[in-house]
Coordinates of C-alpha atoms and ligand atoms in Angstrom, one line a residue:
X1 CA -196.6 6.6 165.0
X2 CA -197.7 10.0 163.9
X3 CA -201.1 10.4 162.3
X4 CA -201.2 12.6 159.3
X5 CA -204.1 13.6 157.1
X6 CA -203.7 11.5 154.1
X7 CA -204.5 12.7 150.6
X8 CA -203.9 9.5 148.7
X9 CA -206.2 10.4 146.0
X10 CA -204.4 13.5 145.1
X11 CA -200.9 11.9 145.4
X12 CA -202.0 8.6 143.9
X13 CA -199.2 6.9 145.9
X14 CA -196.5 8.2 143.6
X15 CA -194.3 11.2 143.6
X16 CA -195.4 12.4 140.2
X17 CA -196.8 15.6 141.7
X18 CA -197.8 18.2 139.3
X19 CA -196.0 21.4 140.2
X20 CA -197.2 24.7 139.0
X21 CA -194.5 26.7 137.3
X22 CA -195.5 29.9 139.0
X23 CA -192.8 31.3 141.2
X24 CA -193.9 32.5 144.6
X25 CA -192.8 35.9 145.9
X26 CA -193.1 37.3 149.4
X27 CA -196.7 38.4 148.8
X28 CA -198.0 35.0 147.8
X29 CA -199.4 33.2 150.8
X30 CA -200.8 29.8 150.5
X31 CA -203.8 29.3 152.7
X32 CA -203.5 25.6 153.2
X33 CA -200.7 23.1 153.1
X34 CA -202.0 19.7 152.4
X35 CA -199.9 16.8 153.7
X36 CA -199.7 13.8 151.4
X37 CA -198.8 10.4 152.8
X38 CA -197.0 8.6 150.1
X39 CA -196.0 4.9 150.1
X40 CA -192.4 4.1 149.5
X41 CA -190.1 1.1 149.5
X42 CA -186.8 1.2 151.5
X43 CA -183.4 1.1 149.9
X44 CA -180.8 -0.8 151.8
X45 CA -177.7 1.3 151.1
X46 CA -178.5 4.5 152.9
X47 CA -175.8 4.2 155.6
X48 CA -174.1 7.5 156.2
X49 CA -170.3 7.2 155.9
X50 CA -167.5 9.3 157.5
X51 CA -169.4 12.5 156.5
X52 CA -173.0 11.9 155.3
X53 CA -174.5 9.8 152.6
X54 CA -172.4 10.0 149.3
X55 CA -173.5 8.2 146.2
X56 CA -173.5 8.7 142.5
X57 CA -176.1 11.3 141.3
X58 CA -177.9 8.5 139.5
X59 CA -178.4 6.7 142.8
X60 CA -180.0 9.8 144.3
X61 CA -182.2 10.2 141.2
X62 CA -183.8 6.8 141.7
X63 CA -187.5 6.9 142.5
X64 CA -188.0 8.2 146.0
X65 CA -184.4 7.6 147.0
X66 CA -183.8 11.2 148.1
X67 CA -187.3 11.5 149.6
X68 CA -186.7 8.4 151.7
X69 CA -183.4 9.7 153.1
X70 CA -184.8 13.1 154.0
X71 CA -187.7 11.4 155.7
X72 CA -185.3 9.1 157.6
X73 CA -183.3 12.2 158.7
X74 CA -186.4 13.9 160.0
X75 CA -187.5 10.8 161.8
X76 CA -184.2 10.6 163.5
X77 CA -184.0 14.1 164.8
X78 CA -183.3 14.3 168.6
X79 CA -186.3 15.2 170.8
X80 CA -188.6 17.0 170.4
X81 CA -188.2 15.9 166.7
X82 CA -188.8 17.5 163.3
X83 CA -192.2 18.9 164.0
X84 CA -191.9 22.6 164.8
X85 CA -188.2 22.6 164.2
X86 CA -186.0 25.1 162.3
X87 CA -183.5 23.7 159.8
X88 CA -180.7 25.3 157.8
X89 CA -180.4 24.1 154.2
X90 CA -177.6 24.6 151.7
X91 CA -174.6 23.2 150.0
X92 CA -171.8 23.4 147.6
X93 CA -174.1 24.0 144.6
X94 CA -173.1 20.7 142.9
X95 CA -175.3 19.1 140.3
X96 CA -178.6 17.9 141.6
X97 CA -178.6 20.4 144.5
X98 CA -181.7 22.3 143.2
X99 CA -183.7 19.2 142.8
X100 CA -182.7 18.0 146.3
X101 CA -183.7 21.3 147.9
X102 CA -187.1 21.1 146.3
X103 CA -187.5 17.6 147.8
X104 CA -186.3 18.9 151.2
X105 CA -188.9 21.7 151.1
X106 CA -191.7 19.4 150.3
X107 CA -190.8 16.7 152.8
X108 CA -190.0 19.2 155.5
X109 CA -193.4 20.9 155.1
X110 CA -195.0 17.4 155.1
X111 CA -193.4 16.7 158.4
X112 CA -194.5 20.0 159.9
X113 CA -191.1 21.5 160.2
X114 CA -191.8 25.1 161.0
X115 CA -189.0 26.9 159.2
X116 CA -186.3 26.3 156.6
X117 CA -183.4 28.8 156.3
X118 CA -181.9 28.3 152.9
X119 CA -178.7 29.9 151.5
X120 CA -179.3 32.1 148.5
X121 CA -179.4 29.9 145.4
X122 CA -178.9 26.9 147.7
X123 CA -175.3 27.9 148.4
X124 CA -173.7 27.5 151.8
X125 CA -170.2 26.3 152.5
X126 CA -170.1 23.6 155.1
X127 CA -168.5 26.0 157.7
X128 CA -171.0 28.8 156.8
X129 CA -173.8 26.3 157.4
X130 CA -172.4 25.3 160.7
X131 CA -172.1 28.9 161.7
X132 CA -175.7 29.7 160.6
X133 CA -177.1 26.8 162.7
X134 CA -175.3 28.2 165.7
X135 CA -176.0 31.9 165.1
X136 CA -179.7 31.4 164.3
X137 CA -180.1 28.7 167.1
X138 CA -181.6 26.3 164.5
X139 CA -182.3 22.7 165.4
X140 CA -180.0 21.4 162.8
X141 CA -179.2 21.5 159.1
X142 CA -179.2 19.5 155.9
X143 CA -176.0 20.0 153.9
X144 CA -176.0 19.1 150.3
X145 CA -172.4 18.2 149.4
X146 CA -170.1 15.3 148.6
X147 CA -167.2 17.6 149.6
X148 CA -164.1 16.8 147.6
X149 CA -165.7 14.1 145.4
X150 CA -166.2 15.2 141.8
X151 CA -169.7 16.5 140.7
X152 CA -171.9 16.4 137.7
X153 CA -174.5 14.0 136.3
X154 CA -172.1 11.0 136.3
X155 CA -170.4 11.8 139.6
X156 CA -171.3 12.3 143.2
X157 CA -174.0 13.9 145.3
X158 CA -174.2 13.8 149.1
X159 CA -176.5 14.7 152.0
X160 CA -175.4 15.3 155.5
X161 CA -177.4 16.0 158.6
X162 CA -176.0 18.4 161.2
X163 CA -177.3 18.8 164.7
X164 CA -178.1 21.9 166.8
X165 CA -174.5 22.5 167.8
X166 CA -173.8 23.1 164.1
X167 CA -171.7 19.9 163.8
X168 CA -172.2 16.6 161.9
X169 CA -174.7 14.3 163.6
X170 CA -172.9 11.9 166.0
X171 CA -172.9 8.1 165.3
X172 CA -176.0 7.3 167.4
X173 CA -178.0 9.6 165.1
X174 CA -176.4 8.5 161.8
X175 CA -177.0 4.8 162.9
X176 CA -180.6 5.7 163.6
X177 CA -181.0 7.3 160.2
X178 CA -179.7 4.1 158.6
X179 CA -182.1 2.0 160.7
X180 CA -185.1 4.2 159.8
X181 CA -184.1 4.1 156.1
X182 CA -184.2 0.3 156.1
X183 CA -187.8 0.0 157.0
X184 CA -189.3 3.2 155.8
X185 CA -192.8 2.7 154.4
X186 CA -194.1 6.2 154.0
X187 CA -193.0 9.7 153.2
X188 CA -195.0 12.8 154.2
X189 CA -194.9 15.7 151.9
X190 CA -196.7 18.8 150.8
X191 CA -197.3 19.8 147.2
X192 CA -195.3 23.0 146.5
X193 CA -195.0 25.5 143.8
X194 CA -191.4 26.3 142.6
X195 CA -189.7 28.4 145.2
X196 CA -187.4 31.2 143.9
X197 CA -184.1 30.5 145.7
X198 CA -182.4 33.5 144.3
X199 CA -184.3 36.2 146.1
X200 CA -183.4 37.0 149.7
X201 CA -186.4 37.2 151.9
X202 CA -189.0 35.3 153.9
X203 CA -192.1 33.5 152.6
X204 CA -194.9 32.2 154.8
X205 CA -197.0 29.3 153.9
X206 CA -199.6 28.7 156.6
X207 CA -197.3 27.7 159.5
X208 CA -194.3 26.9 157.3
X209 CA -191.7 29.5 156.7
X210 CA -189.0 29.6 154.0
X211 CA -186.3 32.2 154.6
X212 CA -183.7 32.7 151.9
X213 CA -180.5 34.3 153.4
X214 CA -177.2 35.8 152.2
X215 CA -174.8 32.9 151.9
X216 CA -171.7 34.8 152.8
X217 CA -172.4 37.7 155.2
X218 CA -172.6 36.0 158.6
X219 CA -169.6 33.8 157.9
X220 CA -167.4 36.8 156.9
X221 CA -168.6 38.6 160.0
X222 CA -167.5 35.6 162.1
X223 CA -164.0 35.5 160.6
X224 CA -163.5 39.2 161.1
X225 CA -164.2 38.7 164.8
X226 CA -161.7 35.9 165.0
X227 CA -158.7 37.3 163.1
X228 CA -156.8 40.5 162.9
X229 CA -157.9 41.7 159.5
X230 CA -156.3 45.1 160.0
X231 CA -152.9 43.5 160.7
X232 CA -153.1 41.3 157.6
X233 CA -154.3 44.1 155.4
X234 CA -151.5 46.4 156.5
X235 CA -149.0 43.6 156.0
X236 CA -150.1 43.2 152.4
X237 CA -150.1 47.0 151.9
X238 CA -146.5 47.3 153.2
X239 CA -145.3 44.2 151.3
X240 CA -146.5 44.3 147.8
X241 CA -144.0 41.6 146.9
X242 CA -145.7 39.1 149.2
X243 CA -147.9 37.6 146.5
X244 CA -151.0 35.5 147.2
X245 CA -152.9 33.0 145.1
X246 CA -156.1 31.4 146.3
X247 CA -157.7 28.6 144.2
X248 CA -161.4 28.0 144.8
X249 CA -161.3 24.9 142.6
X250 CA -164.7 25.9 141.3
X251 CA -166.1 24.9 144.6
X252 CA -168.4 26.8 147.0
X253 CA -165.7 29.2 148.5
X254 CA -165.5 31.4 145.4
X255 CA -168.0 34.1 146.7
X256 CA -166.6 33.9 150.2
X257 CA -163.0 34.3 149.1
X258 CA -163.6 37.2 146.8
X259 CA -165.3 39.0 149.6
X260 CA -162.4 38.3 152.0
X261 CA -159.3 38.5 149.9
X262 CA -160.4 41.3 147.6
X263 CA -162.9 43.4 149.5
X264 CA -161.7 43.0 153.0
X265 CA -157.9 42.4 152.6
X266 CA -157.4 44.7 149.6
X267 CA -155.7 42.1 147.3
X268 CA -156.1 42.3 143.5
X269 CA -158.4 40.1 141.4
X270 CA -155.3 38.2 140.2
X271 CA -154.9 36.8 143.7
X272 CA -157.8 34.4 143.2
X273 CA -158.5 31.8 140.6
X274 CA -161.3 29.3 139.8
X275 CA -163.6 31.2 142.0
X276 CA -166.9 30.7 140.1
X277 CA -168.7 27.8 141.7
X278 CA -169.7 25.3 139.0
X279 CA -172.1 22.3 139.4
X280 CA -169.4 20.0 138.1
X281 CA -166.4 21.9 139.5
X282 CA -165.3 22.5 135.9
X283 CA -164.8 18.8 135.5
X284 CA -162.1 18.7 138.2
X285 CA -161.7 16.9 141.4
X286 CA -162.3 19.7 144.0
X287 CA -159.7 18.3 146.5
X288 CA -157.0 20.6 147.6
X289 CA -153.9 18.3 147.6
X290 CA -150.7 18.1 145.5
X291 CA -152.4 15.9 142.9
X292 CA -155.7 17.7 142.3
X293 CA -154.7 21.3 143.0
X294 CA -151.9 21.0 140.4
X295 CA -152.9 24.3 138.7
X296 CA -152.2 26.1 141.9
X297 CA -148.9 24.3 142.6
X298 CA -147.7 24.9 139.1
X299 CA -148.4 28.6 139.2
X300 CA -146.9 29.1 142.7
X301 CA -143.7 27.4 141.6
X302 CA -143.5 29.2 138.2
X303 CA -144.4 32.6 139.3
X304 CA -142.6 32.5 142.7
X305 CA -145.8 33.1 144.5
X306 CA -145.2 33.5 148.3
X307 CA -148.5 32.2 149.6
X308 CA -150.7 29.7 147.8
X309 CA -153.9 28.2 149.2
X310 CA -156.9 26.2 148.0
X311 CA -160.1 24.8 149.5
X312 CA -162.3 21.9 148.5
X313 CA -165.8 21.6 147.0
X314 CA -167.7 22.5 150.2
X315 CA -165.0 24.7 151.7
X316 CA -164.1 22.8 154.8
X317 CA -160.6 21.6 153.6
X318 CA -157.6 23.7 152.9
X319 CA -154.1 23.4 151.5
X320 CA -151.3 25.8 152.3
X321 CA -148.5 25.9 149.7
X322 CA -145.7 28.4 149.3
X323 CA -142.9 28.4 146.9
X324 CA -141.0 25.1 147.5
X325 CA -142.9 24.8 150.8
X326 CA -145.8 22.4 151.0
X327 CA -147.4 22.5 154.5
X328 CA -148.4 19.0 155.5
X329 CA -151.9 19.4 157.2
X330 CA -150.6 17.6 160.3
X331 CA -147.9 20.2 160.6
X332 CA -150.4 23.0 159.7
X333 CA -152.7 22.4 162.7
X334 CA -149.7 22.1 165.0
X335 CA -148.2 25.4 163.8
X336 CA -151.5 27.2 164.1
X337 CA -151.8 25.9 167.7
X338 CA -148.2 26.9 168.4
X339 CA -148.8 30.5 167.2
X340 CA -152.4 30.8 168.5
X341 CA -151.5 33.7 170.8
X342 CA -151.3 36.1 167.8
X343 CA -154.9 35.3 166.8
X344 CA -157.3 37.7 168.6
X345 CA -159.9 35.0 169.2
X346 CA -157.5 32.8 171.1
X347 CA -156.1 35.8 173.0
X348 CA -159.6 36.1 174.4
X349 CA -160.4 32.4 175.0
X350 CA -157.0 30.9 175.6
X351 CA -156.2 27.3 174.5
X352 CA -158.3 24.8 176.4
X353 CA -157.1 21.6 174.7
X354 CA -155.9 20.3 171.4
X355 CA -156.9 17.3 169.3
X356 CA -156.3 15.3 166.1
X357 CA -157.7 12.4 164.4
X358 CA -155.9 9.1 165.0
X359 CA -154.0 8.9 161.7
X360 CA -152.9 12.5 161.9
X361 CA -149.3 12.9 162.9
X362 CA -148.4 13.6 166.5
X363 CA -146.9 17.0 165.7
X364 CA -149.8 18.7 167.6
X365 CA -149.2 16.5 170.6
X366 CA -145.8 18.1 171.1
X367 CA -147.4 21.5 171.0
X368 CA -150.0 20.5 173.6
X369 CA -147.2 19.2 175.8
X370 CA -145.3 22.4 175.5
X371 CA -148.4 24.4 176.3
X372 CA -149.4 22.1 179.2
X373 CA -152.9 21.5 177.8
X374 CA -154.8 18.2 177.1
X375 CA -154.4 16.4 173.8
X376 CA -157.1 14.1 172.4
X377 CA -156.9 11.4 169.7
X378 CA -160.2 10.7 168.1
X379 CA -161.3 8.5 165.1
X380 CA -161.3 9.9 161.6
X381 CA -164.3 12.3 160.9
X382 CA -165.1 15.7 162.3
X383 CA -168.1 14.5 164.2
X384 CA -165.8 12.9 166.8
X385 CA -164.5 16.4 167.9
X386 CA -168.0 17.7 168.6
X387 CA -168.5 16.6 172.2
X388 CA -165.1 17.8 173.3
X389 CA -165.7 21.2 171.6
X390 CA -169.1 21.5 173.2
X391 CA -167.7 20.6 176.6
X392 CA -165.1 23.4 176.4
X393 CA -162.2 21.0 176.5
X394 CA -160.9 21.6 173.0
X395 CA -159.9 24.8 171.1
X396 CA -158.0 23.7 168.0
X397 CA -158.1 20.4 166.1
X398 CA -157.2 18.9 162.8
X399 CA -157.1 15.9 160.5
X400 CA -154.3 14.9 158.1
X401 CA -156.8 15.1 155.3
X402 CA -156.5 18.8 154.9
X403 CA -159.0 19.5 157.7
X404 CA -158.3 22.2 160.3
X405 CA -160.6 24.0 162.6
X406 CA -161.5 25.3 166.1
X407 CA -164.3 25.8 168.5
X408 CA -165.6 28.8 166.5
X409 CA -168.0 26.4 164.7
X410 CA -168.4 22.6 164.7
X411 CA -167.0 21.8 161.2
X412 CA -163.5 22.0 159.8
X413 CA -163.0 25.3 158.1
X414 CA -160.8 25.8 155.0
X415 CA -160.9 29.6 154.9
X416 CA -160.4 29.8 158.7
X417 CA -157.1 27.9 158.3
X418 CA -155.9 30.0 155.4
X419 CA -156.7 33.3 157.2
X420 CA -155.1 31.8 160.4
X421 CA -151.8 31.3 158.4
X422 CA -152.0 34.9 157.0
X423 CA -152.6 36.2 160.5
X424 CA -149.6 34.3 161.8
X425 CA -147.4 35.4 158.9
X426 CA -148.4 39.1 159.3
X427 CA -147.7 38.9 163.1
X428 CA -144.4 37.2 162.8
X429 CA -143.3 39.7 160.2
X430 CA -144.1 42.6 162.5
X431 CA -141.2 41.4 164.7
X432 CA -139.0 39.9 162.0
X433 CA -139.6 41.0 158.4
X434 CA -139.1 38.6 155.5
X435 CA -140.4 35.4 157.2
X436 CA -142.4 33.2 154.9
X437 CA -144.0 29.8 155.0
X438 CA -140.7 27.9 154.7
X439 CA -139.1 29.8 157.6
X440 CA -142.1 29.2 159.8
X441 CA -142.0 25.4 159.0
X442 CA -138.3 25.2 159.8
X443 CA -138.6 27.2 163.0
X444 CA -141.3 24.9 164.1
X445 CA -139.1 21.8 163.4
X446 CA -136.2 23.4 165.3
X447 CA -138.4 23.8 168.4
X448 CA -140.4 20.5 168.2
X449 CA -138.6 18.1 165.8
X450 CA -140.2 17.0 162.6
X451 CA -143.0 14.4 162.2
X452 CA -142.6 13.1 158.7
X453 CA -145.9 12.0 157.4
X454 CA -147.4 10.6 154.2
X455 CA -150.6 9.1 153.1
X456 CA -151.1 6.7 150.2
X457 CA -154.6 6.4 148.7
X458 CA -155.6 3.4 146.6
X459 CA -158.9 4.5 145.0
X460 CA -161.6 2.3 143.5
X461 CA -160.1 -0.9 144.6
X462 CA -162.2 -4.0 144.2
X463 CA -164.3 -4.4 147.4
X464 CA -163.3 -8.1 147.9
X465 CA -159.6 -7.3 147.5
X466 CA -159.8 -4.5 150.0
X467 CA -161.4 -6.8 152.5
X468 CA -158.7 -9.3 152.0
X469 CA -156.1 -6.7 153.1
X470 CA -158.1 -6.0 156.3
X471 CA -158.7 -9.7 157.0
X472 CA -155.0 -10.4 156.6
X473 CA -154.1 -7.5 159.0
X474 CA -156.6 -8.6 161.6
X475 CA -155.2 -12.0 161.4
X476 CA -151.7 -10.7 161.9
X477 CA -152.5 -8.5 164.9
X478 CA -155.4 -10.6 166.3
X479 CA -155.6 -12.3 169.6
X480 CA -153.2 -15.1 170.2
X481 CA -150.9 -13.7 167.5
X482 CA -148.7 -11.9 169.9
X483 CA -145.6 -13.2 168.2
X484 CA -146.2 -10.2 165.9
X485 CA -145.2 -7.9 168.7
X486 CA -141.5 -7.7 168.9
X487 CA -141.0 -8.8 165.3
X488 CA -138.3 -6.8 163.4
X489 CA -138.9 -5.4 159.9
X490 CA -135.9 -3.6 158.5
X491 CA -134.8 -1.2 161.2
X492 CA -138.3 -1.2 162.9
X493 CA -139.5 -3.4 165.8
X494 CA -143.2 -3.8 166.4
X495 CA -144.2 -2.5 169.8
X496 CA -148.0 -2.4 169.5
X497 CA -150.7 -3.4 167.0
X498 CA -154.4 -3.0 167.3
X499 CA -157.6 -1.8 165.6
X500 CA -158.3 1.6 167.1
X501 CA -161.2 1.8 169.5
X502 CA -162.4 5.2 170.9
X503 CA -164.3 5.9 174.0
X504 CA -165.7 9.4 173.9
X505 CA -164.5 11.1 177.2
X506 CA -167.7 13.1 177.4
X507 CA -170.6 10.7 176.7
X508 CA -168.8 7.4 177.0
X509 CA -169.9 6.1 173.6
X510 CA -167.6 3.6 172.1
X511 CA -166.5 3.4 168.4
X512 CA -164.7 0.3 167.3
X513 CA -162.6 -0.7 164.3
X514 CA -161.5 2.8 163.5
X515 CA -158.3 1.9 161.8
X516 CA -155.5 -0.7 162.1
X517 CA -152.4 0.7 163.6
X518 CA -149.0 -0.8 163.9
X519 CA -146.6 1.1 166.2
X520 CA -142.9 0.5 166.4
X521 CA -140.5 1.0 169.3
X522 CA -139.3 4.4 168.0
X523 CA -142.9 5.5 167.9
X524 CA -143.1 5.3 164.1
X525 CA -146.5 4.2 162.9
X526 CA -148.3 2.7 160.0
X527 CA -152.0 2.9 159.9
X528 CA -154.5 1.4 157.4
X529 CA -158.2 2.0 157.1
X530 CA -160.9 1.9 154.5
X531 CA -162.4 5.2 153.5
X532 CA -166.0 6.0 154.4
X533 CA -166.5 8.7 151.8
X534 CA -165.9 7.0 148.5
X535 CA -168.8 6.1 146.3
X536 CA -167.3 3.5 144.0
X537 CA -165.4 0.3 145.1
X538 CA -163.2 0.7 148.1
X539 CA -160.5 3.3 148.9
X540 CA -157.7 2.0 151.0
X541 CA -155.8 4.6 153.0
X542 CA -152.3 3.9 154.2
X543 CA -150.8 6.4 156.7
X544 CA -147.1 6.5 157.6
X545 CA -145.4 8.6 160.2
X546 CA -141.8 8.8 161.6
X547 CA -140.4 11.4 164.0
X548 CA -137.0 12.9 163.8
X549 CA -135.2 15.3 166.1
X550 CA -132.1 15.4 164.0
X551 CA -131.7 18.9 162.5
X552 CA -129.9 17.6 159.4
X553 CA -133.2 15.8 158.5
X554 CA -135.5 18.8 158.7
X555 CA -135.2 19.8 155.0
X556 CA -135.4 16.2 153.7
X557 CA -138.0 15.3 151.2
X558 CA -140.8 13.5 152.9
X559 CA -140.9 10.5 150.6
X560 CA -137.1 10.1 150.9
X561 CA -137.2 10.3 154.7
X562 CA -140.0 7.8 154.9
X563 CA -138.8 5.4 152.3
X564 CA -137.6 2.6 154.6
X565 CA -140.9 2.7 156.6
X566 CA -143.0 2.8 153.4
X567 CA -141.3 -0.4 152.2
X568 CA -142.0 -2.0 155.6
X569 CA -145.6 -0.9 155.4
X570 CA -146.1 -2.4 151.9
X571 CA -144.4 -5.6 153.1
X572 CA -146.6 -6.0 156.2
X573 CA -149.9 -5.1 154.5
X574 CA -149.2 -7.0 151.3
X575 CA -151.1 -4.2 149.6
X576 CA -149.6 -4.7 146.2
X577 CA -150.2 -8.5 146.3
X578 CA -153.9 -8.2 147.4
X579 CA -154.9 -5.2 145.2
X580 CA -152.7 -5.8 142.2
X581 CA -151.8 -2.1 142.4
X582 CA -148.2 -1.2 141.9
X583 CA -148.7 2.4 142.9
X584 CA -151.3 4.4 144.9
X585 CA -153.7 6.8 143.1
X586 CA -152.7 9.8 145.3
X587 CA -149.7 10.4 147.5
X588 CA -149.8 13.2 150.0
Ligands
LIG601 C1 -162.1 11.5 154.6 C2 -161.0 12.0 155.4 C3 -161.5 12.4 156.8 C4 -162.6 13.5 156.6 C5 -163.6 13.0 155.7 C6 -164.6 14.1 155.3 O1 -162.8 10.4 155.1 O2 -160.0 10.9 155.6 O3 -160.4 12.9 157.6 O4 -163.1 13.9 157.8 O5 -163.1 12.6 154.4 O6 -164.0 15.2 154.7 P1 -162.5 8.9 154.7 O7 -163.4 8.1 155.4 O8 -162.7 8.9 153.2 O9 -161.1 8.7 155.0 V1 -164.8 16.1 153.5 O10 -163.9 17.5 153.3 O11 -166.3 15.6 153.7 O12 -165.6 17.1 154.0
LIG602 CO1 -165.1 18.9 152.4

């Protein structure tokens, strides 16, 4: 147990610290930083989910709730621990971010963290934060975002801890954070004046440094090293009819995309929309899918826009959408991998291996086979790619949930995927002018066949009802129930059924119960799992995949091609019966 100088009198065992309103500038140097030890009571619900702790803002606003979680994070940092460490701090700018950053500053100083590197105005997209941790060789980062979940006083806030490779903390650390949070008794903090987050520069406080950095610059530099910006820019200059619309969904990518699309690639201001980050995302759901990015979809269809794209609240997800051509994320990552040789970064590094999360369609597996490289199937959540990326066995990976990325950082990266597509389109057009998103999709299917894929989300389902679905399925696939294997449903015969278990090939750690999968003899699959990012009730995700090598199928509508399998999935899972839901909330 660490021993700290305690100033109980001053802190009076409460967090009601009196803050001076005076802003500090670079010249103000505090001579002492007094550490207060403050008693606190644990909360029992601080278990990080698929990607950090996500709760309603009101939950984070409870007395000491945020302080406790930050203390638990600092107590769980890998050796040598928080003392003397450097941490990157920033997020998507959602409601409650400023307050959370103030708390982080105080608790970090109280735990003798040596330096905080904070994005200007607290803004850092998740990929930009991952990059900064790596570029600045920081010991980790605290990311303030609930990603695609809505923001505002009645919506969600989130806190995620990333480790020194720039990626989300692995499960052993998130489990430790949870354990620490359950028996936390004290928080250490320093009293601080209000810090001006808007001015770039460094402030020193007697052994504790706060550095405010440009949120955009290093990230754009990185993308320019990866992609052929000249080629893309020339393609746009030569093809003024090739129109682009990027939708920032009022999330964090606004400033990044303006710099990239307008300043670097020479597109007009009308090529971007909703690019002012707002604390409540303009009241929207900053999730780039067909349901929530309807503004973009509508405009692309109506105005015949050739290339549409959107990203989520924190900038790590992407959707690619051309006129009558929606790119399923499982196809997107496969197509990027298949064309990787036109991207300068991969020309230099080659493709070491490919990977996807378990529910993501196997389209990328076929590309891996073709390229003769390893393919990995990991549980849902980007943290599971981390070890493979660090070990140099993985170059490009993706999730069906609009997450695509590579070993350039340790998070999925929305703008990376969008620029990758533009790079591919520009390169393909050099050889064969007039090729757009739709032609690239069809060409891909002609080479590899098509993996039809859809996901049904049932949001805010009653927790007990959601559990009933899982219990029912466990019973069906459980030990001694082998009569399920070989059973016929419509045209499908069950060949395998289990709850996905993953053993990390690098460190041997095992993650159980990562999703129930039912595989049929023709390799079609249905998968069901509970979301780990929701904040209210349970979200059930049902994933459905069927492969076809029949060219007359390639242009079929996804929902039509999958209809027989969807019916089987609903029959087996008894979803409608247990949840009382006739229809899913979102279909992708
Ligand atoms: C969802 C997605 C998962 C993704 C996670 C974080 O998790 O399914 O693929 O990694 O969100 O994405 P879940 O547990 O709700 O299914 V987000 O853009 O935080 O950044
Ligand atoms: Co996100």
